[in-house]
Phi, psi and omega in degrees: 000122173275131169236156180284154174294134175097000186242159193238131190293141174071011170272120171271127175304133183274142184280160196274151186291137190262148164293138183248125187287150175303150183311321178293337179274346172272358177277101184259298183051187183270158174275164178174196185249136170247130191280135179258319175191154176186134179309150179055034191305332179294349165266014167254153168289140180307319184215153184226098160315130176285132181302143173296124161091002171211157176299158173258131182253123175257124178196181184267352174213174178294146021266022176306135176283314186252105186263132171246080183299065186233156184289314179292357179270131187278170175301321172224091192281312187214148179251133183239122181224155177263116189261012190088349171256323190179187183263125183245128172258125183238124177287129180252047168079034185289131180303325173262024184043190177231136196243137179228122180048062170076001191237140165293146180223162175260306171205142183201152174275127181286149173223163196302135177072029164295136179267120181243138172241115171256102198053238187253019181256138173244125181235164171239125185276125169253139182270000171205169160071024184294339190290317174312315186296323196303349186265354181236111190277167195276351168274004182104340179304144165247134174271106171298323176316108181066030172282142180269209185298348187274017177307137188306152184285176176309156189304139186207165176276008181277141175254121175162174194264221183300321179290318179289319182304322193285314179290329176293325179297320175296309182289325175302326176285338172260355186304328181279348171278155176280010190281141178295154178236141175245131186243109178260148180161163184297161174285137171107357188287341187107027194290321179293325184292325179290325171307311180293335173289312179307315183289326173296307167299345171274348174058024176296140179284334181284180186279169167264121181232138180236148176213131178270124183279339172278007185250351182252130190292131184315328176282344172253004187272337167295310175306330182278332188274318195250006180053178185212165177255156191289136186083006185295337186196168182293123183099000177271092188256009172202176175286153178226120182295319191073162195288324171287335181280325182298329182269014188294142188067007178234214182243120166266121182254121178247097173285140181057057158308326174287357178270346183301133173281149182310327172291323173284323176306311175306312177294322179297317171307321186283328183291314187286343172275321182265341180076011191240146172238145190235087183307149176297135172084358177282159178253332184227138174290156173258143178276135173225144169240106185222140180255134184266127172231124169241165188223149166204154176258350192271160180273095183297320183309305174303323194277335171299316181296327179278001180077022183255010176208126188294140175290313190297322172298318180295324184292323176292323194261333186264060180274337172217125191230136179219147181248127179282109177302150172277158190298346181285339172270359175227068180278358166300343180266352185307308174306305176298322180295314169303320170300320182287324177286328172304312181291324175301327189259009173067026175250040188289005174279346186286129179259137177268102179305160183297316185292331170294316181294327174311310184291327170299317193276328188271338186287161181249003168043079176301340181253354161082202185304318181304329174285320171305312180307311179301310172321302187298316186289327188284325173294320179296329181296330190257345184295129175250336188243220183231017194230122168257127175253192177305319181294341183264007172268177181260163190302329186292308176307316179298320174303317171297327186268010192300323192252009190301135178088008184280148188277128175278150174295135186265110172233124177310143183286348171221158178291130180309135169260104174081194172082182175269165184299133178080003169302128178284126181305334188271335190292147180231097189301349183287340177294335186064048185280148175112002178269039183297160177287160186314305198283117187273178185261161182264115182291345189233185181234009170313325179225159182261007168277137172323138166246147176289118180290116179299132185297168189286145170302146186292161186301330186290329185252144185308120181295156183288158180283141179295154175291145182283124181240169176290354170263348188262074178296140178223175187289115179295349178262006182274128179260145175210182178300155184292137183081355182287179187293322170258023179298129179240116174290165189277166183295323188285334178281333183288312180300327175286334178282330174289318179307306182297322179275344171089022186079012177275110182284335174288339170287330182287329174288327170303321184291324171271001183077026183227174188269171177300320186305323169304311184296326181297320180298310172309313187300316181293329176295317181263008181062044185262132162255119190285341169309332184297330196256006181256000000 
């Protein structure tokens, strides 16, 4: 018998191990609707996964499969069906209509995080994982029945639903270890709140010390971090401990770490490697035991490529990182956050009116949770009664709501097969759509009183052009008049807008009356890096 070198006669080769995807990538689940707000929301499910292989009918009562028991909802209000390519929503002729992303629709192909209004109930469409949302009510209550691995972390000051709970659970697991944590996310997403919670969960006996690297001049940053001895420089008339030593045994939070100068980065790396800090003017280093949590809204990977951030420091800091989603991607948390702010400012008696909530839910929050808090504080400052209404919202929200409730062009999602011209292929008259109650919904927020929804234009007249929304993509190279549907600003105009907005793309979009996605296309067209203006 001949055997190959290194083999054993009669030995059967074992199959090689396969790479397993992380758990969060295995969660596919069903598409469905996530509740953002509804009167008497406790009577509704927090989320409604779509049934597999058959349409979902949204309505006030059976035979609807997604029940929304409200007076402004028709018996069969809208239908959602999978056509092989994706999910299509069709209004079933409900008297109050169906609004998607602020526009009345006839039929429309849904995209992830599209906002849908059925009567006075507001939903978000998700392409996957709808089942997981069913455990998180919009007021922060948690339904433990049938819960999977996403049970909330230990009690904390963090407010939010499924997405926030997953982040908190992951951070709680690593909090008691000494590893460094990087919190990534846009400005105002609550990075310091999470950093403080990591310190609380860590049970470290030392203090929590925070420093905003962008707020301290580079000439003072080192002395603030590492301290100094008396006489180290002119004006140093006493010893200064520095934040690193002040956080000994505790947590040092470095906010906006991407703005730290390179020379300070080198000294911070030395502290992390040796566990020693060398104050200015000192002759010997001092031992420190500090856990570092840092945060930034910048792209540290791109900064490393540009030589603006040290690779070796990044390797030391990036032992565990999480990304905090912007508020526009988790609007199911808007109601709970608003309620939390009302309690924080000693006004738990205040009621959030439906038109007011309509504005909060439709707005995109370029400054995230910090901006929502500012809106609540503004409303409380102007409030004379105990109900927040549209007049208490900001000009930015009113500008966003200016086109809310416009009638979109009624175009079927797929060509009709048979039937009369223009007949909706998804409409099923046996569902009885259109028997809505007498009180119509208010399409806008200029007044708190209900407004009559205008009837659809007659077939003989051309339908109005739909308002531009993120779903109605158009050719970014198509030119038109200023402010027109295909308007493209010049490079000089775009750069001037970026300078005025400090690189905030949502603000640039507001200047041109366009969405953030369109601004990204313009930046790509001209090869402009928005970070140059931040």
